N, CA, C and O atoms as a MOPAC input file, in Angstrom:
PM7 MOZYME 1SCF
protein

 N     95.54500 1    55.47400 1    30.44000 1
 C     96.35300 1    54.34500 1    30.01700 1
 C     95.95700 1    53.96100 1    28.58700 1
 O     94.75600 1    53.87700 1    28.33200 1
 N     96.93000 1    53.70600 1    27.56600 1
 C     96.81700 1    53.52100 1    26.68300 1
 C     96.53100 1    51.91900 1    26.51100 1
 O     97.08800 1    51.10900 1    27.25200 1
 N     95.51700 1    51.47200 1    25.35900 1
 C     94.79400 1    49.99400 1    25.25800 1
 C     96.19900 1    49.06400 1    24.78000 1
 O     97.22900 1    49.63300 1    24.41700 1
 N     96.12700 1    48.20400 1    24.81400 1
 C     97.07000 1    46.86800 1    24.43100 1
 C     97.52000 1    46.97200 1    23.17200 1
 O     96.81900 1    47.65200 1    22.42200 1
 N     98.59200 1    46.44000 1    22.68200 1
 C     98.62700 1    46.07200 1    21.58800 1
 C     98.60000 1    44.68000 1    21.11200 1
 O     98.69700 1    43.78700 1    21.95400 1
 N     98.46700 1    44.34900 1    19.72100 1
 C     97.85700 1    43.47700 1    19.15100 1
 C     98.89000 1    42.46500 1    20.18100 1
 O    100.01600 1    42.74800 1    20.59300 1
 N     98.12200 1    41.26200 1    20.41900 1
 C     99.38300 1    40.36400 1    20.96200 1
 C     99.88100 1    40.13200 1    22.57000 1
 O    100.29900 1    39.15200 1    23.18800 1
 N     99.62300 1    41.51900 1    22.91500 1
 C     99.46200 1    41.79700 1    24.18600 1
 C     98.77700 1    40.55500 1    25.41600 1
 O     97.57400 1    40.39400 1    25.20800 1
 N     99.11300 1    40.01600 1    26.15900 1
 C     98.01500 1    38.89500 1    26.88800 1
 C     98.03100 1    39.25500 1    28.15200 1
 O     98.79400 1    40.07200 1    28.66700 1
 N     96.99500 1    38.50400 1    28.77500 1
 C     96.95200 1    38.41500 1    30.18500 1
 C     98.20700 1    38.10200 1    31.11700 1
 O     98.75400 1    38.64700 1    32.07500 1
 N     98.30800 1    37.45600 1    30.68800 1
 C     99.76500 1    37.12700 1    31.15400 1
 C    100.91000 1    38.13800 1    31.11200 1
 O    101.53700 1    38.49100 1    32.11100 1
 N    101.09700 1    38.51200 1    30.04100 1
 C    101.97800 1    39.88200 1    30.02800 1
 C    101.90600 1    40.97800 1    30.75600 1
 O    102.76400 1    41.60000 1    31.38100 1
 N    100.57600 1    41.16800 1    30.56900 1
 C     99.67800 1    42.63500 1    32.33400 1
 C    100.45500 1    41.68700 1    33.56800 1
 O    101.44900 1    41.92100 1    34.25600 1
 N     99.94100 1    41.04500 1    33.53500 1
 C    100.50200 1    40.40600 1    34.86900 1
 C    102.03300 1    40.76400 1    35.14300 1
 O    102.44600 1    41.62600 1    35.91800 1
 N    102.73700 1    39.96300 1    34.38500 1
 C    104.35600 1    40.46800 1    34.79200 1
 C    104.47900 1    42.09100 1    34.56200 1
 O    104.87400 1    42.75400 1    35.52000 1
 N    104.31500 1    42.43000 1    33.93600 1
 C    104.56600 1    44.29500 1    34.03900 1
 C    104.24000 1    44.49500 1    34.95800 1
 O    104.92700 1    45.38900 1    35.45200 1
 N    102.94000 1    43.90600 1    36.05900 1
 C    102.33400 1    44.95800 1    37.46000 1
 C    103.63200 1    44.27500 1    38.18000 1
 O    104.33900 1    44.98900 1    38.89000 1
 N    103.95600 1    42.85200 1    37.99300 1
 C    105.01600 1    42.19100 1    38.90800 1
 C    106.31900 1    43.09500 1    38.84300 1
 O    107.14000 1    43.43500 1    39.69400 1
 N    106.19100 1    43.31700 1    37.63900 1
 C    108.02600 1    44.35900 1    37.79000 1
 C    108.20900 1    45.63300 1    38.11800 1
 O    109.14500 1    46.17600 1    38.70500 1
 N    107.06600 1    46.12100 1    37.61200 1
 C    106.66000 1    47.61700 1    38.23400 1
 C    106.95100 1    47.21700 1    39.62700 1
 O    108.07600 1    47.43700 1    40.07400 1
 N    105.65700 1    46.40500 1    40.67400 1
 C    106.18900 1    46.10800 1    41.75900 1
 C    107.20500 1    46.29000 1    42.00900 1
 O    107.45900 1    47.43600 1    42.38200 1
 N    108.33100 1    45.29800 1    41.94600 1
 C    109.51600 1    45.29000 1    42.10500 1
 C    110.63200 1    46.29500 1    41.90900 1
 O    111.74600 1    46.43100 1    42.41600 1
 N    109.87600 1    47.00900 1    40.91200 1
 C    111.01600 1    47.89900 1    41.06500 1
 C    110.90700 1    48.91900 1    41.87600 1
 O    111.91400 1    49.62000 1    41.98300 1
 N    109.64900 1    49.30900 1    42.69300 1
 C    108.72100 1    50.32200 1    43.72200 1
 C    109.77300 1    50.09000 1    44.46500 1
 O    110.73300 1    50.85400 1    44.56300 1
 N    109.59200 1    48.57900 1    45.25800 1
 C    109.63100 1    47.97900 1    46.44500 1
 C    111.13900 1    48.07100 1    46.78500 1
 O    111.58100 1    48.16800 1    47.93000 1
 N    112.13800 1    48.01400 1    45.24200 1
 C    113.48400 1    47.85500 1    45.27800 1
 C    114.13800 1    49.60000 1    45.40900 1
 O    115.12900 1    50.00400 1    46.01700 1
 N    112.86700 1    50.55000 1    44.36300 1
 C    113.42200 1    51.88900 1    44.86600 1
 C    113.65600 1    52.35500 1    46.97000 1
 O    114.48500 1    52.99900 1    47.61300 1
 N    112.45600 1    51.60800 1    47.29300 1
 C    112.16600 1    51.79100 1    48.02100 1
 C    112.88700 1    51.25900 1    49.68700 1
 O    112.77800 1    51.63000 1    50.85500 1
 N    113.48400 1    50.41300 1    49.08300 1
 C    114.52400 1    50.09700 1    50.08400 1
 C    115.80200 1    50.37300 1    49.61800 1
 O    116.67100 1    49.82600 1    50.29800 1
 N    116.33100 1    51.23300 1    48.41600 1
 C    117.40600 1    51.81100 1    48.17300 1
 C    117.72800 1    53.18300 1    48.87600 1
 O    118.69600 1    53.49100 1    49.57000 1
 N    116.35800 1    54.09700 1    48.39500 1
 C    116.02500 1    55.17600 1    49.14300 1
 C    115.93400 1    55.55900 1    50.54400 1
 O    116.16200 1    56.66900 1    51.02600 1
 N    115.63700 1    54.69000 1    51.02400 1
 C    115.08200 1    54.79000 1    53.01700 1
 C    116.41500 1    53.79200 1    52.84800 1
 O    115.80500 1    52.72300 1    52.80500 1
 N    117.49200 1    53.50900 1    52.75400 1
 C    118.88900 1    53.28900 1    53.43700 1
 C    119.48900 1    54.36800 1    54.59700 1
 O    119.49000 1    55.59400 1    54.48600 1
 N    119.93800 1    53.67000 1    55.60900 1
 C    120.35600 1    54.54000 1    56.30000 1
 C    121.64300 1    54.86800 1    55.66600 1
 O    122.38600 1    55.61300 1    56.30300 1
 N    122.03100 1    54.43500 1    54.51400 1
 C    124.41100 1    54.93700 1    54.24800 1
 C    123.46900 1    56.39900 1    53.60100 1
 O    124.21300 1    57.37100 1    53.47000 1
 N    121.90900 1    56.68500 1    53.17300 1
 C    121.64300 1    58.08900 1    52.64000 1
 C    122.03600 1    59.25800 1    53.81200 1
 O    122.76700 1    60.24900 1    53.82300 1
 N    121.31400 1    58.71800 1    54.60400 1
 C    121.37400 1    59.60800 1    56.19100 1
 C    122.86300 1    60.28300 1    56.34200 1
 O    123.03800 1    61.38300 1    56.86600 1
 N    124.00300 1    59.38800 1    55.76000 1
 C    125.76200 1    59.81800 1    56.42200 1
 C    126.04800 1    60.48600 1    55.06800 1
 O    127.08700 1    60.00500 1    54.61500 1
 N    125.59000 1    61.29100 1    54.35600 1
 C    125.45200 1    61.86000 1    53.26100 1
 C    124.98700 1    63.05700 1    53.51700 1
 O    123.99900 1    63.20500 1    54.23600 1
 N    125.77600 1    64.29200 1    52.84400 1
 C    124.93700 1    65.69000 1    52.62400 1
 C    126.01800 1    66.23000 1    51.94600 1
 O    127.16900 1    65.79500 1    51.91300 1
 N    125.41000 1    67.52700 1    51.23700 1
 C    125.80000 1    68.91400 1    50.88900 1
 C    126.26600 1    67.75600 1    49.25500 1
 O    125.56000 1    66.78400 1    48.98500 1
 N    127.37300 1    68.09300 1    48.48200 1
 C    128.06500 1    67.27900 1    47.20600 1
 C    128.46000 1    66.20000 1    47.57700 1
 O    128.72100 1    65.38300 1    46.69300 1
 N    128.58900 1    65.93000 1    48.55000 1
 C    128.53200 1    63.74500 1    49.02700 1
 C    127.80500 1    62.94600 1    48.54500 1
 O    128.06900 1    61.98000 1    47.82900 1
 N    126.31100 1    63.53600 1    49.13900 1
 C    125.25900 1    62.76700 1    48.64600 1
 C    124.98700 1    63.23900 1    47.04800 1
 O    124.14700 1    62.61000 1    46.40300 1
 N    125.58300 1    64.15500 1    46.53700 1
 C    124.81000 1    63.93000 1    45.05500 1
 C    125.51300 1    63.26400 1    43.86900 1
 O    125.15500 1    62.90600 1    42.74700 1
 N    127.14000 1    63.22900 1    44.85700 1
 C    127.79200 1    62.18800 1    43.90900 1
 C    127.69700 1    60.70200 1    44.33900 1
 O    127.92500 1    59.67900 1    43.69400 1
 N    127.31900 1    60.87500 1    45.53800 1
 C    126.97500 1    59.28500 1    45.81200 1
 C    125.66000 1    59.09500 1    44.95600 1
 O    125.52800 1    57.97700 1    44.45800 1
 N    125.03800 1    59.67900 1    44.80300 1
 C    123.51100 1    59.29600 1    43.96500 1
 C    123.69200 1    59.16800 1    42.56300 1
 O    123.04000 1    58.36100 1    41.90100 1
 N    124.74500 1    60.10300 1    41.96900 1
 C    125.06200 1    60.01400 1    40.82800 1
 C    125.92700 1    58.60600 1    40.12700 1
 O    125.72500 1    57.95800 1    39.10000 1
 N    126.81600 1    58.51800 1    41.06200 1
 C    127.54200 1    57.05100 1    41.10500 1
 C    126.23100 1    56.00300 1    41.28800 1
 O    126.36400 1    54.86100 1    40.84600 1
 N    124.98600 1    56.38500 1    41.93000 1
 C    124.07900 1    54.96000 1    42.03300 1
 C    123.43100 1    55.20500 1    40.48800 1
 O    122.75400 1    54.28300 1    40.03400 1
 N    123.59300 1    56.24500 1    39.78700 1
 C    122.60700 1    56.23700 1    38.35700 1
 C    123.37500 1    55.76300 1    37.72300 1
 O    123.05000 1    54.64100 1    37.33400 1
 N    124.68800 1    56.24400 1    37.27900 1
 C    125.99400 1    55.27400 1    36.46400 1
 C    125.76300 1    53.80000 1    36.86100 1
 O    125.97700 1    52.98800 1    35.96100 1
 N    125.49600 1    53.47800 1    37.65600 1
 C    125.97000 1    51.92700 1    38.32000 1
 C    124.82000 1    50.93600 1    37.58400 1
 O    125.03000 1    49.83800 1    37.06900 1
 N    123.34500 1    51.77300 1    37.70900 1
 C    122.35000 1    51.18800 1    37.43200 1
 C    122.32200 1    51.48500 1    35.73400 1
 O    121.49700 1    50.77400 1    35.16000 1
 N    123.04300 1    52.36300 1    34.89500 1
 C    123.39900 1    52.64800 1    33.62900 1
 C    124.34400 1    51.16300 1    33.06200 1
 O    124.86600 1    51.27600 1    31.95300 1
 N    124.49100 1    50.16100 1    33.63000 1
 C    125.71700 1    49.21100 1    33.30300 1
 C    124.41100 1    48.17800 1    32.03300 1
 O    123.20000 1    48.01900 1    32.18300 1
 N    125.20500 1    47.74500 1    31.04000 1
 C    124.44800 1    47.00400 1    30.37300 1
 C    123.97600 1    45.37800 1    31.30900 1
 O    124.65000 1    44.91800 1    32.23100 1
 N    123.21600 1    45.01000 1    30.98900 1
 C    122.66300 1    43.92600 1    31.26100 1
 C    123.60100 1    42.23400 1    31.21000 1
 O    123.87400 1    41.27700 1    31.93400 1
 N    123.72100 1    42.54800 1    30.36000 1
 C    124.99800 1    41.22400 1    29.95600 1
 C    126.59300 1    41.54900 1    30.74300 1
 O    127.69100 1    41.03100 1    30.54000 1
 N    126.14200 1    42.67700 1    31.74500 1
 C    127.50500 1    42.28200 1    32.59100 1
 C    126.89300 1    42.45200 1    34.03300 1
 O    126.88200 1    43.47200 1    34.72100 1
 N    126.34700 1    41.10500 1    34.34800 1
 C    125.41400 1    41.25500 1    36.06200 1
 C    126.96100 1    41.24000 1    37.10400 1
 O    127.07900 1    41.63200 1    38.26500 1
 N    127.49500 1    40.93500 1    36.63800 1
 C    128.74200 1    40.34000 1    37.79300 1
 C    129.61400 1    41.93900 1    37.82100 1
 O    130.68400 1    41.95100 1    38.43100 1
 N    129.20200 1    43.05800 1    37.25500 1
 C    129.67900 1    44.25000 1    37.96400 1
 C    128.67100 1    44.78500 1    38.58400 1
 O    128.88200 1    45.49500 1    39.56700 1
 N    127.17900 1    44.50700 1    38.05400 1
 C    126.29000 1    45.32900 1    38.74300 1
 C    126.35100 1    44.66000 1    40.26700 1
 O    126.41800 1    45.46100 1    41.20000 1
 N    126.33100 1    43.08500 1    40.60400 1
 C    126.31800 1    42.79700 1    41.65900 1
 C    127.71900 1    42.72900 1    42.32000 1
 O    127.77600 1    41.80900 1    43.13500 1
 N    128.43900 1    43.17600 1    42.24600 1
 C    130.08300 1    43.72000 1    42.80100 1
 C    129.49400 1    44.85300 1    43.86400 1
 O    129.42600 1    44.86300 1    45.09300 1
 N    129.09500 1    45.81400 1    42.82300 1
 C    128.76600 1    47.66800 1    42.94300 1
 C    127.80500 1    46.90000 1    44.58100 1
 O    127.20400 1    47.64900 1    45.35100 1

């Protein structure tokens, strides 16, 4: 692991382990879904591909990401 940079605080480590977290915990109940299970062969890789586009949406438009 590379050392801090200038500026860097305690506080800041902190939220990075918090979002890292979160984003584990959020892969992690995306992944172990059972709608993966009713998926195979080119189903599931355009359904997965449609979940990378989806998560590709800019930030300043939450009201499509939370539609999807």
């Amino acid at each position: 692991m590379r050392s801090p940079t200038p500026g860097y605080t305690e506080q800041d480590a902190v939220e990075v382990a918090r979002l890292k977290a979160d984003v584990m915990r959020l892969t992690t109940i995306v992944t172990a879904h059972v709608y993966w299970s009713r998926l195979s062969g080119p189903d599931l890789v355009e359904a997965r591909m449609g979940l990378i586009n989806v998560a590709k949406v800019p930030a300043e438009l939450p009201d499509i990401v939370e539609a999807a």
